[in-house]
JSON list of C-alpha atoms in Angstrom, two decimals:
[
{"chain": "A", "resi": 80, "resn": "MET", "atom": "CA", "xyz": [100.39, 109.73, 78.85]},
{"chain": "A", "resi": 81, "resn": "PHE", "atom": "CA", "xyz": [96.76, 109.80, 77.72]},
{"chain": "A", "resi": 82, "resn": "VAL", "atom": "CA", "xyz": [96.71, 106.01, 77.55]},
{"chain": "A", "resi": 83, "resn": "VAL", "atom": "CA", "xyz": [98.28, 105.70, 81.02]},
{"chain": "A", "resi": 84, "resn": "PHE", "atom": "CA", "xyz": [95.64, 107.96, 82.60]},
{"chain": "A", "resi": 85, "resn": "ALA", "atom": "CA", "xyz": [92.82, 106.21, 80.76]},
{"chain": "A", "resi": 86, "resn": "LEU", "atom": "CA", "xyz": [94.16, 102.81, 81.83]},
{"chain": "A", "resi": 87, "resn": "LEU", "atom": "CA", "xyz": [94.45, 103.93, 85.47]},
{"chain": "A", "resi": 88, "resn": "SER", "atom": "CA", "xyz": [90.89, 105.19, 85.29]},
{"chain": "A", "resi": 89, "resn": "PHE", "atom": "CA", "xyz": [89.71, 101.81, 84.01]},
{"chain": "A", "resi": 90, "resn": "VAL", "atom": "CA", "xyz": [91.73, 99.94, 86.67]},
{"chain": "A", "resi": 91, "resn": "MET", "atom": "CA", "xyz": [89.93, 101.93, 89.38]},
{"chain": "A", "resi": 92, "resn": "PHE", "atom": "CA", "xyz": [86.49, 101.75, 87.77]},
{"chain": "A", "resi": 93, "resn": "ALA", "atom": "CA", "xyz": [86.28, 98.07, 86.77]},
{"chain": "A", "resi": 94, "resn": "PRO", "atom": "CA", "xyz": [86.67, 96.44, 90.22]},
{"chain": "A", "resi": 95, "resn": "VAL", "atom": "CA", "xyz": [84.27, 98.90, 91.84]},
{"chain": "A", "resi": 96, "resn": "VAL", "atom": "CA", "xyz": [81.58, 97.91, 89.34]},
{"chain": "A", "resi": 97, "resn": "MET", "atom": "CA", "xyz": [82.38, 94.24, 88.65]},
{"chain": "A", "resi": 98, "resn": "LEU", "atom": "CA", "xyz": [83.17, 92.84, 92.12]},
{"chain": "A", "resi": 99, "resn": "PRO", "atom": "CA", "xyz": [79.66, 93.47, 93.54]},
{"chain": "A", "resi": 100, "resn": "ILE", "atom": "CA", "xyz": [78.18, 91.86, 90.42]},
{"chain": "A", "resi": 101, "resn": "ILE", "atom": "CA", "xyz": [80.43, 88.80, 90.79]},
{"chain": "A", "resi": 102, "resn": "ARG", "atom": "CA", "xyz": [79.60, 88.55, 94.51]},
{"chain": "A", "resi": 103, "resn": "ASP", "atom": "CA", "xyz": [75.85, 88.75, 93.79]},
{"chain": "A", "resi": 104, "resn": "HIS", "atom": "CA", "xyz": [76.23, 86.10, 91.08]},
{"chain": "A", "resi": 105, "resn": "GLY", "atom": "CA", "xyz": [77.99, 83.80, 93.55]},
{"chain": "A", "resi": 106, "resn": "GLU", "atom": "CA", "xyz": [75.27, 84.35, 96.15]},
{"chain": "A", "resi": 107, "resn": "LEU", "atom": "CA", "xyz": [72.60, 83.54, 93.58]},
{"chain": "A", "resi": 108, "resn": "LEU", "atom": "CA", "xyz": [74.43, 80.31, 92.68]},
{"chain": "A", "resi": 109, "resn": "VAL", "atom": "CA", "xyz": [74.50, 79.37, 96.38]},
{"chain": "A", "resi": 110, "resn": "GLU", "atom": "CA", "xyz": [70.80, 80.08, 96.72]},
{"chain": "A", "resi": 111, "resn": "GLU", "atom": "CA", "xyz": [70.09, 78.07, 93.57]},
{"chain": "A", "resi": 112, "resn": "SER", "atom": "CA", "xyz": [71.97, 75.03, 94.89]},
{"chain": "A", "resi": 113, "resn": "ARG", "atom": "CA", "xyz": [70.17, 75.30, 98.23]},
{"chain": "A", "resi": 114, "resn": "LEU", "atom": "CA", "xyz": [66.79, 75.48, 96.49]},
{"chain": "A", "resi": 115, "resn": "LEU", "atom": "CA", "xyz": [67.65, 72.51, 94.25]},
{"chain": "A", "resi": 116, "resn": "GLU", "atom": "CA", "xyz": [68.54, 70.43, 97.31]},
{"chain": "A", "resi": 117, "resn": "ARG", "atom": "CA", "xyz": [65.34, 71.46, 99.07]},
{"chain": "A", "resi": 118, "resn": "ASN", "atom": "CA", "xyz": [63.33, 70.69, 95.93]},
{"chain": "A", "resi": 119, "resn": "THR", "atom": "CA", "xyz": [64.88, 67.21, 95.81]},
{"chain": "A", "resi": 120, "resn": "ARG", "atom": "CA", "xyz": [64.01, 66.55, 99.46]},
{"chain": "A", "resi": 121, "resn": "LEU", "atom": "CA", "xyz": [60.44, 67.80, 98.95]},
{"chain": "A", "resi": 122, "resn": "ARG", "atom": "CA", "xyz": [60.00, 65.57, 95.88]},
{"chain": "A", "resi": 123, "resn": "THR", "atom": "CA", "xyz": [61.22, 62.57, 97.90]},
{"chain": "A", "resi": 124, "resn": "GLU", "atom": "CA", "xyz": [58.74, 63.36, 100.68]},
{"chain": "A", "resi": 125, "resn": "LEU", "atom": "CA", "xyz": [55.95, 63.87, 98.14]},
{"chain": "A", "resi": 126, "resn": "ASN", "atom": "CA", "xyz": [56.69, 60.51, 96.51]},
{"chain": "A", "resi": 127, "resn": "ARG", "atom": "CA", "xyz": [56.67, 58.82, 99.93]},
{"chain": "A", "resi": 128, "resn": "ARG", "atom": "CA", "xyz": [53.30, 60.38, 100.76]},
{"chain": "A", "resi": 129, "resn": "VAL", "atom": "CA", "xyz": [51.84, 59.42, 97.38]},
{"chain": "A", "resi": 130, "resn": "VAL", "atom": "CA", "xyz": [52.88, 55.81, 98.01]},
{"chain": "A", "resi": 131, "resn": "MET", "atom": "CA", "xyz": [51.33, 55.96, 101.49]},
{"chain": "A", "resi": 132, "resn": "LEU", "atom": "CA", "xyz": [48.10, 57.46, 100.10]},
{"chain": "A", "resi": 133, "resn": "ASP", "atom": "CA", "xyz": [47.91, 54.74, 97.49]},
{"chain": "A", "resi": 134, "resn": "ALA", "atom": "CA", "xyz": [48.48, 52.11, 100.19]},
{"chain": "A", "resi": 135, "resn": "PHE", "atom": "CA", "xyz": [45.76, 53.66, 102.38]},
{"chain": "A", "resi": 136, "resn": "GLN", "atom": "CA", "xyz": [43.28, 53.64, 99.51]},
{"chain": "A", "resi": 137, "resn": "ASN", "atom": "CA", "xyz": [44.01, 50.26, 97.94]},
{"chain": "A", "resi": 138, "resn": "ASP", "atom": "CA", "xyz": [45.86, 47.94, 100.35]},
{"chain": "A", "resi": 139, "resn": "ALA", "atom": "CA", "xyz": [43.69, 46.09, 102.86]},
{"chain": "A", "resi": 140, "resn": "VAL", "atom": "CA", "xyz": [46.69, 44.82, 104.84]},
{"chain": "A", "resi": 141, "resn": "VAL", "atom": "CA", "xyz": [47.96, 48.36, 105.46]},
{"chain": "A", "resi": 142, "resn": "ASN", "atom": "CA", "xyz": [44.50, 49.51, 106.52]},
{"chain": "A", "resi": 143, "resn": "GLU", "atom": "CA", "xyz": [44.16, 46.58, 108.91]},
{"chain": "A", "resi": 144, "resn": "ARG", "atom": "CA", "xyz": [47.54, 47.35, 110.48]},
{"chain": "A", "resi": 145, "resn": "LEU", "atom": "CA", "xyz": [46.66, 51.03, 110.81]},
{"chain": "A", "resi": 146, "resn": "ALA", "atom": "CA", "xyz": [43.36, 50.18, 112.44]},
{"chain": "A", "resi": 147, "resn": "MET", "atom": "CA", "xyz": [45.10, 47.86, 114.85]},
{"chain": "A", "resi": 148, "resn": "LEU", "atom": "CA", "xyz": [47.81, 50.41, 115.73]},
{"chain": "A", "resi": 149, "resn": "ASP", "atom": "CA", "xyz": [45.97, 53.71, 115.70]},
{"chain": "A", "resi": 150, "resn": "LEU", "atom": "CA", "xyz": [42.40, 52.72, 116.61]},
{"chain": "A", "resi": 151, "resn": "HIS", "atom": "CA", "xyz": [43.37, 49.77, 118.85]},
{"chain": "A", "resi": 152, "resn": "TYR", "atom": "CA", "xyz": [41.08, 47.54, 116.83]},
{"chain": "A", "resi": 153, "resn": "ARG", "atom": "CA", "xyz": [41.01, 43.91, 117.90]},
{"chain": "A", "resi": 154, "resn": "LYS", "atom": "CA", "xyz": [39.29, 40.95, 116.34]},
{"chain": "A", "resi": 155, "resn": "PRO", "atom": "CA", "xyz": [37.15, 39.00, 118.75]},
{"chain": "A", "resi": 156, "resn": "GLY", "atom": "CA", "xyz": [39.32, 36.59, 120.72]},
{"chain": "A", "resi": 157, "resn": "GLU", "atom": "CA", "xyz": [42.59, 38.18, 119.60]},
{"chain": "A", "resi": 158, "resn": "ASP", "atom": "CA", "xyz": [45.25, 39.86, 121.69]},
{"chain": "A", "resi": 159, "resn": "VAL", "atom": "CA", "xyz": [47.33, 42.61, 119.98]},
{"chain": "A", "resi": 160, "resn": "LEU", "atom": "CA", "xyz": [50.80, 43.41, 121.18]},
{"chain": "A", "resi": 161, "resn": "THR", "atom": "CA", "xyz": [52.18, 46.76, 120.04]},
{"chain": "A", "resi": 162, "resn": "VAL", "atom": "CA", "xyz": [55.75, 46.35, 118.88]},
{"chain": "A", "resi": 163, "resn": "LEU", "atom": "CA", "xyz": [56.32, 49.92, 117.74]},
{"chain": "A", "resi": 164, "resn": "PRO", "atom": "CA", "xyz": [56.98, 52.61, 120.34]},
{"chain": "A", "resi": 165, "resn": "LYS", "atom": "CA", "xyz": [54.21, 55.12, 120.99]},
{"chain": "A", "resi": 166, "resn": "HIS", "atom": "CA", "xyz": [56.32, 58.07, 119.79]},
{"chain": "A", "resi": 167, "resn": "PHE", "atom": "CA", "xyz": [56.75, 56.50, 116.34]},
{"chain": "A", "resi": 168, "resn": "GLU", "atom": "CA", "xyz": [55.99, 59.00, 113.62]},
{"chain": "A", "resi": 169, "resn": "ALA", "atom": "CA", "xyz": [56.83, 59.46, 109.99]},
{"chain": "A", "resi": 170, "resn": "ALA", "atom": "CA", "xyz": [60.31, 60.80, 109.37]},
{"chain": "A", "resi": 171, "resn": "GLU", "atom": "CA", "xyz": [60.26, 64.56, 109.53]},
{"chain": "A", "resi": 172, "resn": "VAL", "atom": "CA", "xyz": [61.86, 66.50, 106.74]},
{"chain": "A", "resi": 173, "resn": "ASP", "atom": "CA", "xyz": [64.48, 68.99, 107.87]},
{"chain": "A", "resi": 174, "resn": "PHE", "atom": "CA", "xyz": [64.07, 72.10, 105.70]},
{"chain": "A", "resi": 175, "resn": "ALA", "atom": "CA", "xyz": [66.75, 74.16, 107.41]},
{"chain": "A", "resi": 176, "resn": "ALA", "atom": "CA", "xyz": [69.92, 72.86, 105.79]},
{"chain": "A", "resi": 177, "resn": "ALA", "atom": "CA", "xyz": [73.26, 74.30, 106.83]},
{"chain": "A", "resi": 178, "resn": "PRO", "atom": "CA", "xyz": [74.58, 76.84, 104.33]},
{"chain": "A", "resi": 179, "resn": "PRO", "atom": "CA", "xyz": [77.61, 75.65, 102.37]},
{"chain": "A", "resi": 180, "resn": "VAL", "atom": "CA", "xyz": [81.03, 76.83, 103.50]},
{"chain": "A", "resi": 181, "resn": "PHE", "atom": "CA", "xyz": [82.94, 79.03, 101.06]},
{"chain": "A", "resi": 182, "resn": "GLN", "atom": "CA", "xyz": [86.58, 79.91, 101.04]},
{"chain": "A", "resi": 183, "resn": "SER", "atom": "CA", "xyz": [86.14, 83.28, 99.38]},
{"chain": "A", "resi": 184, "resn": "VAL", "atom": "CA", "xyz": [84.24, 86.49, 99.85]},
{"chain": "A", "resi": 185, "resn": "LEU", "atom": "CA", "xyz": [83.01, 86.48, 96.25]},
{"chain": "A", "resi": 186, "resn": "LYS", "atom": "CA", "xyz": [81.75, 82.87, 96.43]},
{"chain": "A", "resi": 187, "resn": "ILE", "atom": "CA", "xyz": [83.41, 81.99, 93.13]},
{"chain": "A", "resi": 188, "resn": "PRO", "atom": "CA", "xyz": [82.28, 78.52, 91.98]},
{"chain": "A", "resi": 189, "resn": "SER", "atom": "CA", "xyz": [84.83, 75.75, 91.66]},
{"chain": "A", "resi": 190, "resn": "ASP", "atom": "CA", "xyz": [84.11, 75.32, 87.95]},
{"chain": "A", "resi": 191, "resn": "TRP", "atom": "CA", "xyz": [85.41, 78.80, 87.08]},
{"chain": "A", "resi": 192, "resn": "PRO", "atom": "CA", "xyz": [88.82, 78.97, 85.37]},
{"chain": "A", "resi": 193, "resn": "GLU", "atom": "CA", "xyz": [91.88, 78.55, 87.57]},
{"chain": "A", "resi": 194, "resn": "PRO", "atom": "CA", "xyz": [93.34, 82.04, 86.75]},
{"chain": "A", "resi": 195, "resn": "ALA", "atom": "CA", "xyz": [90.14, 83.67, 88.03]},
{"chain": "A", "resi": 196, "resn": "ARG", "atom": "CA", "xyz": [90.30, 81.76, 91.30]},
{"chain": "A", "resi": 197, "resn": "ARG", "atom": "CA", "xyz": [94.04, 82.48, 91.73]},
{"chain": "A", "resi": 198, "resn": "THR", "atom": "CA", "xyz": [93.47, 86.20, 91.06]},
{"chain": "A", "resi": 199, "resn": "GLU", "atom": "CA", "xyz": [90.63, 86.25, 93.56]},
{"chain": "A", "resi": 200, "resn": "ALA", "atom": "CA", "xyz": [92.81, 84.52, 96.18]},
{"chain": "A", "resi": 201, "resn": "TRP", "atom": "CA", "xyz": [95.65, 87.00, 95.57]},
{"chain": "A", "resi": 202, "resn": "ALA", "atom": "CA", "xyz": [93.28, 89.98, 95.83]},
{"chain": "A", "resi": 203, "resn": "GLN", "atom": "CA", "xyz": [91.80, 88.57, 99.04]},
{"chain": "A", "resi": 204, "resn": "GLN", "atom": "CA", "xyz": [95.26, 88.11, 100.59]},
{"chain": "A", "resi": 205, "resn": "ASN", "atom": "CA", "xyz": [96.16, 91.71, 99.77]},
{"chain": "A", "resi": 206, "resn": "GLY", "atom": "CA", "xyz": [92.86, 93.12, 101.04]},
{"chain": "A", "resi": 207, "resn": "LEU", "atom": "CA", "xyz": [91.76, 94.48, 97.68]},
{"chain": "A", "resi": 208, "resn": "ILE", "atom": "CA", "xyz": [88.38, 92.75, 97.55]},
{"chain": "A", "resi": 209, "resn": "ASP", "atom": "CA", "xyz": [87.25, 94.16, 100.88]},
{"chain": "A", "resi": 210, "resn": "LEU", "atom": "CA", "xyz": [88.50, 97.58, 99.81]},
{"chain": "A", "resi": 211, "resn": "PHE", "atom": "CA", "xyz": [86.57, 97.63, 96.54]},
{"chain": "A", "resi": 212, "resn": "LEU", "atom": "CA", "xyz": [83.43, 96.12, 98.11]},
{"chain": "A", "resi": 213, "resn": "ASN", "atom": "CA", "xyz": [83.34, 98.68, 100.93]},
{"chain": "A", "resi": 214, "resn": "PRO", "atom": "CA", "xyz": [80.23, 100.81, 100.23]},
{"chain": "A", "resi": 215, "resn": "ASP", "atom": "CA", "xyz": [81.78, 103.81, 102.03]},
{"chain": "A", "resi": 216, "resn": "VAL", "atom": "CA", "xyz": [84.83, 103.90, 99.75]},
{"chain": "A", "resi": 217, "resn": "ARG", "atom": "CA", "xyz": [83.14, 103.08, 96.42]},
{"chain": "A", "resi": 218, "resn": "PRO", "atom": "CA", "xyz": [82.04, 106.67, 95.65]},
{"chain": "A", "resi": 219, "resn": "ALA", "atom": "CA", "xyz": [85.60, 107.90, 96.20]},
{"chain": "A", "resi": 220, "resn": "PHE", "atom": "CA", "xyz": [86.95, 105.33, 93.74]},
{"chain": "A", "resi": 221, "resn": "LEU", "atom": "CA", "xyz": [84.31, 106.28, 91.18]},
{"chain": "A", "resi": 222, "resn": "LEU", "atom": "CA", "xyz": [85.16, 109.98, 91.55]},
{"chain": "A", "resi": 223, "resn": "MET", "atom": "CA", "xyz": [88.89, 109.30, 91.25]},
{"chain": "A", "resi": 224, "resn": "SER", "atom": "CA", "xyz": [88.28, 107.21, 88.16]},
{"chain": "A", "resi": 225, "resn": "GLY", "atom": "CA", "xyz": [86.22, 109.96, 86.59]},
{"chain": "A", "resi": 226, "resn": "GLY", "atom": "CA", "xyz": [88.81, 112.56, 87.55]},
{"chain": "A", "resi": 227, "resn": "LEU", "atom": "CA", "xyz": [91.60, 110.57, 85.93]},
{"chain": "A", "resi": 228, "resn": "LEU", "atom": "CA", "xyz": [89.58, 110.20, 82.75]},
{"chain": "A", "resi": 229, "resn": "ILE", "atom": "CA", "xyz": [88.80, 113.93, 82.64]},
{"chain": "A", "resi": 230, "resn": "ALA", "atom": "CA", "xyz": [92.46, 114.75, 83.29]},
{"chain": "A", "resi": 231, "resn": "ALA", "atom": "CA", "xyz": [93.49, 112.41, 80.48]},
{"chain": "A", "resi": 232, "resn": "PHE", "atom": "CA", "xyz": [91.23, 114.19, 78.03]},
{"chain": "A", "resi": 233, "resn": "VAL", "atom": "CA", "xyz": [92.01, 117.70, 79.21]},
{"chain": "A", "resi": 234, "resn": "LEU", "atom": "CA", "xyz": [95.77, 117.37, 79.56]},
{"chain": "A", "resi": 235, "resn": "PHE", "atom": "CA", "xyz": [96.77, 114.72, 77.08]},
{"chain": "A", "resi": 236, "resn": "ALA", "atom": "CA", "xyz": [93.96, 114.39, 74.58]},
{"chain": "A", "resi": 237, "resn": "PRO", "atom": "CA", "xyz": [95.09, 113.18, 71.20]},
{"chain": "A", "resi": 238, "resn": "ARG", "atom": "CA", "xyz": [94.96, 116.12, 68.85]},
{"chain": "A", "resi": 239, "resn": "LEU", "atom": "CA", "xyz": [94.84, 116.12, 65.13]},
{"chain": "A", "resi": 240, "resn": "PRO", "atom": "CA", "xyz": [97.88, 117.73, 63.56]},
{"chain": "A", "resi": 241, "resn": "ARG", "atom": "CA", "xyz": [97.17, 121.19, 62.19]},
{"chain": "A", "resi": 242, "resn": "LYS", "atom": "CA", "xyz": [97.08, 121.28, 58.47]},
{"chain": "A", "resi": 243, "resn": "GLN", "atom": "CA", "xyz": [99.60, 123.47, 56.70]},
{"chain": "A", "resi": 244, "resn": "PRO", "atom": "CA", "xyz": [98.11, 125.39, 53.81]},
{"chain": "A", "resi": 245, "resn": "ALA", "atom": "CA", "xyz": [98.84, 123.59, 50.60]},
{"chain": "A", "resi": 246, "resn": "MET", "atom": "CA", "xyz": [101.24, 125.38, 48.30]},
{"chain": "A", "resi": 247, "resn": "SER", "atom": "CA", "xyz": [99.00, 124.81, 45.33]},
{"chain": "A", "resi": 248, "resn": "ARG", "atom": "CA", "xyz": [96.24, 126.86, 46.95]},
{"chain": "A", "resi": 249, "resn": "VAL", "atom": "CA", "xyz": [98.40, 129.81, 47.93]},
{"chain": "A", "resi": 250, "resn": "ARG", "atom": "CA", "xyz": [98.69, 132.27, 45.10]},
{"chain": "A", "resi": 251, "resn": "VAL", "atom": "CA", "xyz": [102.03, 133.92, 44.97]},
{"chain": "A", "resi": 252, "resn": "LEU", "atom": "CA", "xyz": [101.94, 137.28, 43.21]},
{"chain": "A", "resi": 253, "resn": "PRO", "atom": "CA", "xyz": [104.86, 138.28, 41.07]},
{"chain": "A", "resi": 254, "resn": "PRO", "atom": "CA", "xyz": [106.80, 141.25, 42.33]},
{"chain": "A", "resi": 255, "resn": "ARG", "atom": "CA", "xyz": [105.37, 144.48, 41.03]},
{"chain": "A", "resi": 256, "resn": "SER", "atom": "CA", "xyz": [107.48, 146.90, 39.22]},
{"chain": "A", "resi": 257, "resn": "VAL", "atom": "CA", "xyz": [107.04, 150.47, 40.21]},
{"chain": "A", "resi": 258, "resn": "LYS", "atom": "CA", "xyz": [107.20, 153.12, 37.52]},
{"chain": "A", "resi": 259, "resn": "VAL", "atom": "CA", "xyz": [108.82, 156.31, 38.48]},
{"chain": "A", "resi": 260, "resn": "ALA", "atom": "CA", "xyz": [107.90, 159.52, 36.71]},
{"chain": "A", "resi": 261, "resn": "PRO", "atom": "CA", "xyz": [110.75, 161.29, 34.99]},
{"chain": "A", "resi": 262, "resn": "GLY", "atom": "CA", "xyz": [112.41, 163.73, 37.24]},
{"chain": "A", "resi": 263, "resn": "ARG", "atom": "CA", "xyz": [111.36, 162.03, 40.38]},
{"chain": "A", "resi": 264, "resn": "THR", "atom": "CA", "xyz": [113.42, 159.72, 42.37]},
{"chain": "A", "resi": 265, "resn": "ALA", "atom": "CA", "xyz": [112.07, 156.74, 43.98]}
]
């Protein structure tokens, strides 16, 4: 019975502690993937701007085209027709990417083992994940878990068997003979 109470205590304690940690880990993985994507887009934009800067500094053809487009520079006796629309600008980088869609509350990655994902799906269908993640109910589960563990130790704690005194240590006295004085009866 001790083992049953201790096991029930663990079954109540483990999800209350581990599910928020797993959820936070999943959220951190989501944030990491979002930041990696943003970092990739920023590196692409940086490389594009470095190429443009190099072209501005070293390429005479690019500078001549920029002067003709932006400053309306014209060589004497030359007519310039603008082919590009006036609202033409460099491609803007969209930093607000849509958050990825997840099928689970815990945001378990797809590379986790299949039994973990099946268990999480089963717990979600039965409403256990929301129950153990509810901050209003968590203290009650922790108290019940502690109460079960205390009850296990108080009621069913394994006890060492009491030692019987060894026969070699007990000294048995021989029966005493009583002497009776003559004339007296015992």
